Amino acid sequence: MSDNKDIRVPEGYFEDLRARLRRIPEEKPVEKVAEEAPRRIRILPYLAYAASLLALVAVGNFVLRKTAPAAEGDVTAENEEIIEYLIEGGTTVEHLDYYLAYEEDYR
């Protein structure tokens, strides 16, 4: 690489170099490039944000529905099993009244 005789420049390359460099900003200004972007490319980040929010809400809704306790009026197999257990265990109405009064006092 110490021998510079191997490196050559095409004939007339530097003659019109300044004119070519001056034409570069005239060809496509930065503002025009942004304006020419298709509409879907400009909207794409907003669509991605909206989709991620929608996915987050859907997952949150699913998790909350699976982990939320049943409403008070709902009788499920679990409630029926508890009632059966209390009856078979000999729990009296007085015990239940005491528990309900205690629960209302400390709510």
CSV table of N, CA, C and O in Angstrom, one decimal:
chain,number,residue,atom,x,y,z
A,1,MET,N,0.8,-1.2,0.0
A,1,MET,CA,0.0,0.0,0.0
A,1,MET,C,0.9,1.3,0.0
A,1,MET,O,0.4,2.3,-0.1
A,2,SER,N,2.1,1.1,0.2
A,2,SER,CA,3.0,2.3,0.2
A,2,SER,C,3.2,2.9,-1.2
A,2,SER,O,3.6,4.0,-1.4
A,3,ASP,N,2.9,2.1,-2.2
A,3,ASP,CA,3.0,2.6,-3.6
A,3,ASP,C,1.7,3.2,-4.0
A,3,ASP,O,0.7,2.5,-4.2
A,4,ASN,N,1.7,4.5,-4.2
A,4,ASN,CA,0.5,5.3,-4.6
A,4,ASN,C,0.2,5.2,-6.1
A,4,ASN,O,-0.8,5.7,-6.5
A,5,LYS,N,1.0,4.5,-6.9
A,5,LYS,CA,0.8,4.5,-8.3
A,5,LYS,C,-0.4,3.6,-8.7
A,5,LYS,O,-0.9,3.7,-9.8
A,6,ASP,N,-0.8,2.7,-7.7
A,6,ASP,CA,-1.9,1.8,-8.0
A,6,ASP,C,-3.3,2.4,-7.9
A,6,ASP,O,-4.2,1.9,-8.4
A,7,ILE,N,-3.3,3.5,-7.2
A,7,ILE,CA,-4.6,4.2,-7.0
A,7,ILE,C,-4.9,5.2,-8.1
A,7,ILE,O,-4.1,6.1,-8.3
A,8,ARG,N,-6.0,5.0,-8.7
A,8,ARG,CA,-6.4,5.9,-9.8
A,8,ARG,C,-7.7,6.5,-9.7
A,8,ARG,O,-8.6,5.9,-9.1
A,9,VAL,N,-8.0,7.7,-10.1
A,9,VAL,CA,-9.2,8.4,-10.1
A,9,VAL,C,-9.7,8.5,-11.6
A,9,VAL,O,-8.9,8.8,-12.5
A,10,PRO,N,-11.0,8.3,-11.8
A,10,PRO,CA,-11.5,8.4,-13.2
A,10,PRO,C,-11.2,9.8,-13.8
A,10,PRO,O,-11.2,10.8,-13.1
A,11,GLU,N,-11.0,9.8,-15.1
A,11,GLU,CA,-10.7,11.1,-15.8
A,11,GLU,C,-11.9,12.1,-15.6
A,11,GLU,O,-13.1,11.7,-15.8
A,12,GLY,N,-11.6,13.3,-15.2
A,12,GLY,CA,-12.6,14.3,-15.1
A,12,GLY,C,-13.5,14.2,-13.9
A,12,GLY,O,-14.5,14.9,-13.7
A,13,TYR,N,-13.1,13.4,-12.9
A,13,TYR,CA,-13.9,13.2,-11.7
A,13,TYR,C,-14.0,14.5,-10.9
A,13,TYR,O,-15.0,14.9,-10.4
A,14,PHE,N,-12.8,15.2,-10.7
A,14,PHE,CA,-12.8,16.4,-9.8
A,14,PHE,C,-13.3,17.6,-10.5
A,14,PHE,O,-13.5,18.7,-9.9
A,15,GLU,N,-13.4,17.6,-11.8
A,15,GLU,CA,-13.8,18.8,-12.6
A,15,GLU,C,-15.2,19.3,-12.3
A,15,GLU,O,-15.4,20.5,-12.1
A,16,ASP,N,-16.2,18.4,-12.2
A,16,ASP,CA,-17.5,18.8,-11.9
A,16,ASP,C,-18.0,18.4,-10.5
A,16,ASP,O,-19.2,18.3,-10.2
A,17,LEU,N,-17.0,18.1,-9.6
A,17,LEU,CA,-17.3,17.6,-8.2
A,17,LEU,C,-18.1,18.7,-7.4
A,17,LEU,O,-19.1,18.4,-6.8
A,18,ARG,N,-17.7,19.9,-7.5
A,18,ARG,CA,-18.4,21.0,-6.8
A,18,ARG,C,-19.8,21.2,-7.3
A,18,ARG,O,-20.8,21.3,-6.5
A,19,ALA,N,-20.1,21.1,-8.5
A,19,ALA,CA,-21.4,21.2,-9.0
A,19,ALA,C,-22.3,20.0,-8.6
A,19,ALA,O,-23.4,20.2,-8.2
A,20,ARG,N,-21.7,18.9,-8.6
A,20,ARG,CA,-22.5,17.7,-8.1
A,20,ARG,C,-22.8,17.8,-6.6
A,20,ARG,O,-23.9,17.4,-6.2
A,21,LEU,N,-21.9,18.3,-5.8
A,21,LEU,CA,-22.1,18.4,-4.4
A,21,LEU,C,-23.1,19.5,-4.1
A,21,LEU,O,-23.9,19.4,-3.1
A,22,ARG,N,-23.2,20.5,-4.9
A,22,ARG,CA,-24.2,21.6,-4.7
A,22,ARG,C,-25.6,21.1,-5.1
A,22,ARG,O,-26.6,21.5,-4.5
A,23,ARG,N,-25.7,20.2,-6.0
A,23,ARG,CA,-27.0,19.6,-6.4
A,23,ARG,C,-27.6,18.7,-5.4
A,23,ARG,O,-28.8,18.4,-5.4
A,24,ILE,N,-26.8,18.1,-4.5
A,24,ILE,CA,-27.4,17.1,-3.5
A,24,ILE,C,-28.5,17.7,-2.7
A,24,ILE,O,-29.6,17.1,-2.6
A,25,PRO,N,-28.4,18.9,-2.0
A,25,PRO,CA,-29.5,19.4,-1.2
A,25,PRO,C,-30.7,19.7,-2.1
A,25,PRO,O,-31.8,19.7,-1.6
A,26,GLU,N,-30.5,20.1,-3.3
A,26,GLU,CA,-31.6,20.5,-4.2
A,26,GLU,C,-32.4,19.3,-4.6
A,26,GLU,O,-33.6,19.4,-4.9
A,27,GLU,N,-31.8,18.1,-4.7
A,27,GLU,CA,-32.5,16.9,-5.2
A,27,GLU,C,-33.6,16.5,-4.3
A,27,GLU,O,-34.8,16.3,-4.7
A,28,LYS,N,-33.4,16.3,-3.0
A,28,LYS,CA,-34.4,15.9,-2.0
A,28,LYS,C,-34.1,16.5,-0.7
A,28,LYS,O,-33.3,15.9,0.1
A,29,PRO,N,-34.8,17.5,-0.3
A,29,PRO,CA,-34.7,18.1,1.1
A,29,PRO,C,-35.2,17.1,2.1
A,29,PRO,O,-36.1,16.3,1.8
A,30,VAL,N,-34.8,17.2,3.3
A,30,VAL,CA,-35.2,16.3,4.4
A,30,VAL,C,-36.7,16.4,4.6
A,30,VAL,O,-37.4,15.5,4.8
A,31,GLU,N,-37.3,17.6,4.6
A,31,GLU,CA,-38.7,17.9,4.8
A,31,GLU,C,-39.5,17.1,3.8
A,31,GLU,O,-40.6,16.6,4.1
A,32,LYS,N,-39.1,17.2,2.5
A,32,LYS,CA,-39.9,16.5,1.5
A,32,LYS,C,-39.9,15.0,1.6
A,32,LYS,O,-40.8,14.3,1.3
A,33,VAL,N,-38.8,14.4,2.1
A,33,VAL,CA,-38.7,13.0,2.3
A,33,VAL,C,-39.8,12.6,3.4
A,33,VAL,O,-40.5,11.6,3.2
A,34,ALA,N,-39.9,13.4,4.5
A,34,ALA,CA,-40.9,13.1,5.5
A,34,ALA,C,-42.3,13.2,5.0
A,34,ALA,O,-43.2,12.4,5.3
A,35,GLU,N,-42.5,14.2,4.1
A,35,GLU,CA,-43.9,14.4,3.6
A,35,GLU,C,-44.2,13.3,2.6
A,35,GLU,O,-45.4,13.0,2.4
A,36,GLU,N,-43.3,12.7,1.9
A,36,GLU,CA,-43.5,11.7,0.9
A,36,GLU,C,-43.8,10.3,1.5
A,36,GLU,O,-44.2,9.4,0.8
A,37,ALA,N,-43.6,10.2,2.8
A,37,ALA,CA,-43.8,8.9,3.5
A,37,ALA,C,-45.2,8.5,3.4
A,37,ALA,O,-46.1,9.3,3.6
A,38,PRO,N,-45.5,7.3,3.0
A,38,PRO,CA,-46.9,6.9,2.9
A,38,PRO,C,-47.7,7.0,4.3
A,38,PRO,O,-47.1,7.0,5.3
A,39,ARG,N,-48.9,7.3,4.2
A,39,ARG,CA,-49.7,7.6,5.4
A,39,ARG,C,-49.7,6.4,6.4
A,39,ARG,O,-49.6,6.6,7.6
A,40,ARG,N,-49.7,5.2,5.9
A,40,ARG,CA,-49.7,4.0,6.8
A,40,ARG,C,-48.4,3.9,7.6
A,40,ARG,O,-48.4,3.4,8.7
A,41,ILE,N,-47.3,4.4,7.0
A,41,ILE,CA,-46.0,4.3,7.7
A,41,ILE,C,-46.1,5.4,8.8
A,41,ILE,O,-45.5,5.1,9.9
A,42,ARG,N,-46.7,6.5,8.6
A,42,ARG,CA,-46.7,7.6,9.6
A,42,ARG,C,-47.7,7.1,10.7
A,42,ARG,O,-47.5,7.5,11.9
A,43,ILE,N,-48.7,6.4,10.4
A,43,ILE,CA,-49.7,6.0,11.4
A,43,ILE,C,-49.3,4.7,12.2
A,43,ILE,O,-49.8,4.4,13.3
A,44,LEU,N,-48.4,4.0,11.6
A,44,LEU,CA,-48.0,2.7,12.2
A,44,LEU,C,-47.6,2.7,13.7
A,44,LEU,O,-48.1,1.9,14.4
A,45,PRO,N,-46.8,3.7,14.2
A,45,PRO,CA,-46.5,3.7,15.6
A,45,PRO,C,-47.8,3.8,16.5
A,45,PRO,O,-47.9,3.2,17.5
A,46,TYR,N,-48.7,4.6,16.0
A,46,TYR,CA,-50.0,4.8,16.8
A,46,TYR,C,-50.8,3.6,16.8
A,46,TYR,O,-51.4,3.2,17.8
A,47,LEU,N,-50.8,2.9,15.7
A,47,LEU,CA,-51.6,1.6,15.6
A,47,LEU,C,-50.9,0.6,16.5
A,47,LEU,O,-51.7,-0.2,17.2
A,48,ALA,N,-49.6,0.5,16.5
A,48,ALA,CA,-48.9,-0.4,17.4
A,48,ALA,C,-49.2,-0.1,18.9
A,48,ALA,O,-49.5,-1.0,19.7
A,49,TYR,N,-49.2,1.2,19.2
A,49,TYR,CA,-49.6,1.6,20.6
A,49,TYR,C,-51.0,1.2,21.0
A,49,TYR,O,-51.2,0.7,22.0
A,50,ALA,N,-51.9,1.4,20.1
A,50,ALA,CA,-53.3,1.1,20.3
A,50,ALA,C,-53.5,-0.4,20.5
A,50,ALA,O,-54.2,-0.9,21.3
A,51,ALA,N,-52.8,-1.2,19.6
A,51,ALA,CA,-52.9,-2.6,19.7
A,51,ALA,C,-52.4,-3.2,21.0
A,51,ALA,O,-52.9,-4.1,21.6
A,52,SER,N,-51.3,-2.6,21.4
A,52,SER,CA,-50.7,-3.0,22.7
A,52,SER,C,-51.6,-2.7,23.9
A,52,SER,O,-51.7,-3.5,24.8
A,53,LEU,N,-52.2,-1.5,23.9
A,53,LEU,CA,-53.2,-1.2,24.9
A,53,LEU,C,-54.4,-2.1,24.9
A,53,LEU,O,-54.8,-2.5,26.0
A,54,LEU,N,-54.9,-2.4,23.7
A,54,LEU,CA,-56.0,-3.3,23.6
A,54,LEU,C,-55.6,-4.7,24.2
A,54,LEU,O,-56.4,-5.3,24.9
A,55,ALA,N,-54.5,-5.2,23.8
A,55,ALA,CA,-54.0,-6.5,24.3
A,55,ALA,C,-53.9,-6.5,25.8
A,55,ALA,O,-54.3,-7.4,26.5
A,56,LEU,N,-53.3,-5.4,26.4
A,56,LEU,CA,-53.2,-5.3,27.8
A,56,LEU,C,-54.5,-5.3,28.5
A,56,LEU,O,-54.7,-5.9,29.5
A,57,VAL,N,-55.5,-4.6,28.0
A,57,VAL,CA,-56.9,-4.5,28.6
A,57,VAL,C,-57.5,-5.9,28.5
A,57,VAL,O,-58.1,-6.4,29.4
A,58,ALA,N,-57.3,-6.6,27.4
A,58,ALA,CA,-57.9,-7.9,27.2
A,58,ALA,C,-57.3,-8.9,28.2
A,58,ALA,O,-58.1,-9.7,28.8
A,59,VAL,N,-56.0,-8.9,28.3
A,59,VAL,CA,-55.4,-9.8,29.3
A,59,VAL,C,-55.8,-9.5,30.7
A,59,VAL,O,-56.1,-10.4,31.5
A,60,GLY,N,-55.8,-8.2,31.0
A,60,GLY,CA,-56.3,-7.8,32.4
A,60,GLY,C,-57.7,-8.2,32.7
A,60,GLY,O,-58.0,-8.7,33.8
A,61,ASN,N,-58.6,-8.0,31.7
A,61,ASN,CA,-60.0,-8.5,31.9
A,61,ASN,C,-60.1,-10.0,32.1
A,61,ASN,O,-60.8,-10.4,32.9
A,62,PHE,N,-59.3,-10.7,31.3
A,62,PHE,CA,-59.3,-12.2,31.5
A,62,PHE,C,-58.8,-12.6,32.8
A,62,PHE,O,-59.5,-13.4,33.5
A,63,VAL,N,-57.7,-12.0,33.3
A,63,VAL,CA,-57.2,-12.3,34.6
A,63,VAL,C,-58.2,-12.0,35.7
A,63,VAL,O,-58.4,-12.7,36.7
A,64,LEU,N,-58.8,-10.8,35.6
A,64,LEU,CA,-59.7,-10.4,36.7
A,64,LEU,C,-61.0,-11.2,36.7
A,64,LEU,O,-61.5,-11.5,37.8
A,65,ARG,N,-61.4,-11.6,35.5
A,65,ARG,CA,-62.6,-12.5,35.5
A,65,ARG,C,-62.3,-13.9,36.1
A,65,ARG,O,-63.2,-14.5,36.7
A,66,LYS,N,-61.1,-14.4,35.9
A,66,LYS,CA,-60.8,-15.7,36.5
A,66,LYS,C,-60.5,-15.7,37.9
A,66,LYS,O,-60.7,-16.6,38.6
A,67,THR,N,-60.0,-14.5,38.5
A,67,THR,CA,-59.6,-14.5,39.9
A,67,THR,C,-60.6,-13.8,40.8
A,67,THR,O,-60.5,-13.8,42.0
A,68,ALA,N,-61.6,-13.1,40.2
A,68,ALA,CA,-62.6,-12.4,41.0
A,68,ALA,C,-63.5,-13.4,41.7
A,68,ALA,O,-63.9,-14.4,41.2
A,69,PRO,N,-63.9,-13.0,42.9
A,69,PRO,CA,-64.8,-13.9,43.6
A,69,PRO,C,-66.2,-13.9,43.0
A,69,PRO,O,-66.6,-12.9,42.4
A,70,ALA,N,-67.0,-14.9,43.2
A,70,ALA,CA,-68.4,-14.9,42.7
A,70,ALA,C,-69.2,-13.9,43.4
A,70,ALA,O,-69.0,-13.6,44.6
A,71,ALA,N,-70.3,-13.5,42.8
A,71,ALA,CA,-71.2,-12.6,43.4
A,71,ALA,C,-71.9,-13.2,44.6
A,71,ALA,O,-72.0,-14.5,44.6
A,72,GLU,N,-72.4,-12.5,45.5
A,72,GLU,CA,-73.0,-13.0,46.7
A,72,GLU,C,-74.3,-13.9,46.4
A,72,GLU,O,-74.5,-14.9,47.1
A,73,GLY,N,-75.0,-13.5,45.4
A,73,GLY,CA,-76.2,-14.3,45.1
A,73,GLY,C,-76.0,-15.6,44.4
A,73,GLY,O,-76.9,-16.4,44.3
A,74,ASP,N,-74.8,-15.8,43.9
A,74,ASP,CA,-74.5,-16.9,43.1
A,74,ASP,C,-74.3,-18.1,44.0
A,74,ASP,O,-73.6,-18.1,45.0
A,75,VAL,N,-75.0,-19.2,43.7
A,75,VAL,CA,-74.8,-20.5,44.4
A,75,VAL,C,-74.0,-21.4,43.5
A,75,VAL,O,-74.5,-21.8,42.4
A,76,THR,N,-72.9,-21.7,43.9
A,76,THR,CA,-72.0,-22.6,43.1
A,76,THR,C,-71.9,-23.9,43.9
A,76,THR,O,-72.4,-24.1,45.0
A,77,ALA,N,-71.2,-24.8,43.2
A,77,ALA,CA,-71.0,-26.1,43.8
A,77,ALA,C,-70.2,-25.9,45.1
A,77,ALA,O,-70.4,-26.7,46.1
A,78,GLU,N,-69.3,-25.0,45.2
A,78,GLU,CA,-68.5,-24.7,46.3
A,78,GLU,C,-69.4,-24.3,47.5
A,78,GLU,O,-69.3,-24.8,48.6
A,79,ASN,N,-70.4,-23.4,47.2
A,79,ASN,CA,-71.3,-22.9,48.3
A,79,ASN,C,-72.2,-24.1,48.8
A,79,ASN,O,-72.4,-24.2,50.0
A,80,GLU,N,-72.6,-24.9,47.9
A,80,GLU,CA,-73.4,-26.1,48.2
A,80,GLU,C,-72.6,-27.1,49.1
A,80,GLU,O,-73.2,-27.6,50.1
A,81,GLU,N,-71.4,-27.2,48.8
A,81,GLU,CA,-70.5,-28.1,49.6
A,81,GLU,C,-70.3,-27.5,51.0
A,81,GLU,O,-70.3,-28.3,52.0
A,82,ILE,N,-70.2,-26.2,51.1
A,82,ILE,CA,-70.1,-25.6,52.4
A,82,ILE,C,-71.3,-25.8,53.3
A,82,ILE,O,-71.3,-26.1,54.4
A,83,ILE,N,-72.5,-25.6,52.6
A,83,ILE,CA,-73.8,-25.8,53.3
A,83,ILE,C,-73.9,-27.2,53.8
A,83,ILE,O,-74.3,-27.5,54.9
A,84,GLU,N,-73.6,-28.2,52.9
A,84,GLU,CA,-73.7,-29.6,53.3
A,84,GLU,C,-72.7,-29.9,54.5
A,84,GLU,O,-73.1,-30.6,55.4
A,85,TYR,N,-71.5,-29.3,54.5
A,85,TYR,CA,-70.6,-29.5,55.5
A,85,TYR,C,-71.1,-29.0,56.9
A,85,TYR,O,-71.0,-29.6,57.9
A,86,LEU,N,-71.7,-27.8,56.8
A,86,LEU,CA,-72.2,-27.2,58.0
A,86,LEU,C,-73.4,-28.0,58.6
A,86,LEU,O,-73.5,-28.2,59.8
A,87,ILE,N,-74.2,-28.5,57.7
A,87,ILE,CA,-75.4,-29.3,58.2
A,87,ILE,C,-74.9,-30.6,58.8
A,87,ILE,O,-75.3,-31.0,59.9
A,88,GLU,N,-74.0,-31.3,58.1
A,88,GLU,CA,-73.4,-32.6,58.6
A,88,GLU,C,-72.6,-32.4,59.9
A,88,GLU,O,-72.5,-33.3,60.7
A,89,GLY,N,-72.0,-31.3,60.0
A,89,GLY,CA,-71.1,-31.0,61.2
A,89,GLY,C,-71.9,-30.6,62.4
A,89,GLY,O,-71.3,-30.4,63.5
A,90,GLY,N,-73.2,-30.4,62.3
A,90,GLY,CA,-74.0,-30.1,63.5
A,90,GLY,C,-74.0,-28.6,63.8
A,90,GLY,O,-74.2,-28.3,65.0
A,91,THR,N,-73.7,-27.8,62.9
A,91,THR,CA,-73.7,-26.3,63.1
A,91,THR,C,-75.1,-25.9,63.3
A,91,THR,O,-76.0,-26.2,62.5
A,92,THR,N,-75.3,-25.2,64.4
A,92,THR,CA,-76.7,-24.7,64.7
A,92,THR,C,-76.9,-23.3,64.1
A,92,THR,O,-76.0,-22.6,63.7
A,93,VAL,N,-78.2,-23.0,64.1
A,93,VAL,CA,-78.6,-21.7,63.6
A,93,VAL,C,-78.0,-20.6,64.5
A,93,VAL,O,-77.7,-19.5,64.0
A,94,GLU,N,-77.9,-20.9,65.8
A,94,GLU,CA,-77.3,-19.9,66.7
A,94,GLU,C,-75.9,-19.6,66.4
A,94,GLU,O,-75.4,-18.4,66.5
A,95,HIS,N,-75.2,-20.6,66.0
A,95,HIS,CA,-73.8,-20.4,65.6
A,95,HIS,C,-73.7,-19.5,64.3
A,95,HIS,O,-72.9,-18.6,64.3
A,96,LEU,N,-74.6,-19.8,63.4
A,96,LEU,CA,-74.6,-18.9,62.2
A,96,LEU,C,-75.0,-17.5,62.5
A,96,LEU,O,-74.4,-16.6,61.9
A,97,ASP,N,-76.0,-17.3,63.4
A,97,ASP,CA,-76.4,-16.0,63.7
A,97,ASP,C,-75.3,-15.2,64.4
A,97,ASP,O,-75.1,-14.0,64.2
A,98,TYR,N,-74.6,-15.9,65.3
A,98,TYR,CA,-73.5,-15.3,66.0
A,98,TYR,C,-72.4,-14.9,65.0
A,98,TYR,O,-71.9,-13.8,65.0
A,99,TYR,N,-72.1,-15.7,64.0
A,99,TYR,CA,-71.1,-15.4,63.0
A,99,TYR,C,-71.5,-14.2,62.2
A,99,TYR,O,-70.7,-13.3,61.9
A,100,LEU,N,-72.8,-14.2,61.7
A,100,LEU,CA,-73.3,-13.1,60.9
A,100,LEU,C,-73.3,-11.8,61.7
A,100,LEU,O,-72.9,-10.7,61.1
A,101,ALA,N,-73.7,-11.8,62.9
A,101,ALA,CA,-73.7,-10.6,63.8
A,101,ALA,C,-72.2,-10.1,63.9
A,101,ALA,O,-72.0,-8.9,63.9
A,102,TYR,N,-71.3,-11.0,64.2
A,102,TYR,CA,-69.9,-10.7,64.3
A,102,TYR,C,-69.3,-10.1,63.0
A,102,TYR,O,-68.6,-9.1,63.1
A,103,GLU,N,-69.7,-10.7,61.9
A,103,GLU,CA,-69.2,-10.2,60.6
A,103,GLU,C,-69.8,-8.8,60.3
A,103,GLU,O,-69.1,-7.9,59.8
A,104,GLU,N,-71.0,-8.5,60.7
A,104,GLU,CA,-71.6,-7.2,60.4
A,104,GLU,C,-71.0,-6.1,61.3
A,104,GLU,O,-70.9,-5.0,60.9
A,105,ASP,N,-70.7,-6.5,62.5
A,105,ASP,CA,-70.1,-5.5,63.5
A,105,ASP,C,-68.7,-5.1,63.0
A,105,ASP,O,-68.3,-3.9,63.3
A,106,TYR,N,-67.9,-5.9,62.4
A,106,TYR,CA,-66.5,-5.6,62.0
A,106,TYR,C,-66.3,-5.4,60.6
A,106,TYR,O,-65.2,-5.5,60.1
A,107,ARG,N,-67.3,-5.1,59.8
A,107,ARG,CA,-67.1,-4.8,58.4
A,107,ARG,C,-66.8,-3.4,58.2
A,107,ARG,O,-67.1,-2.5,58.7
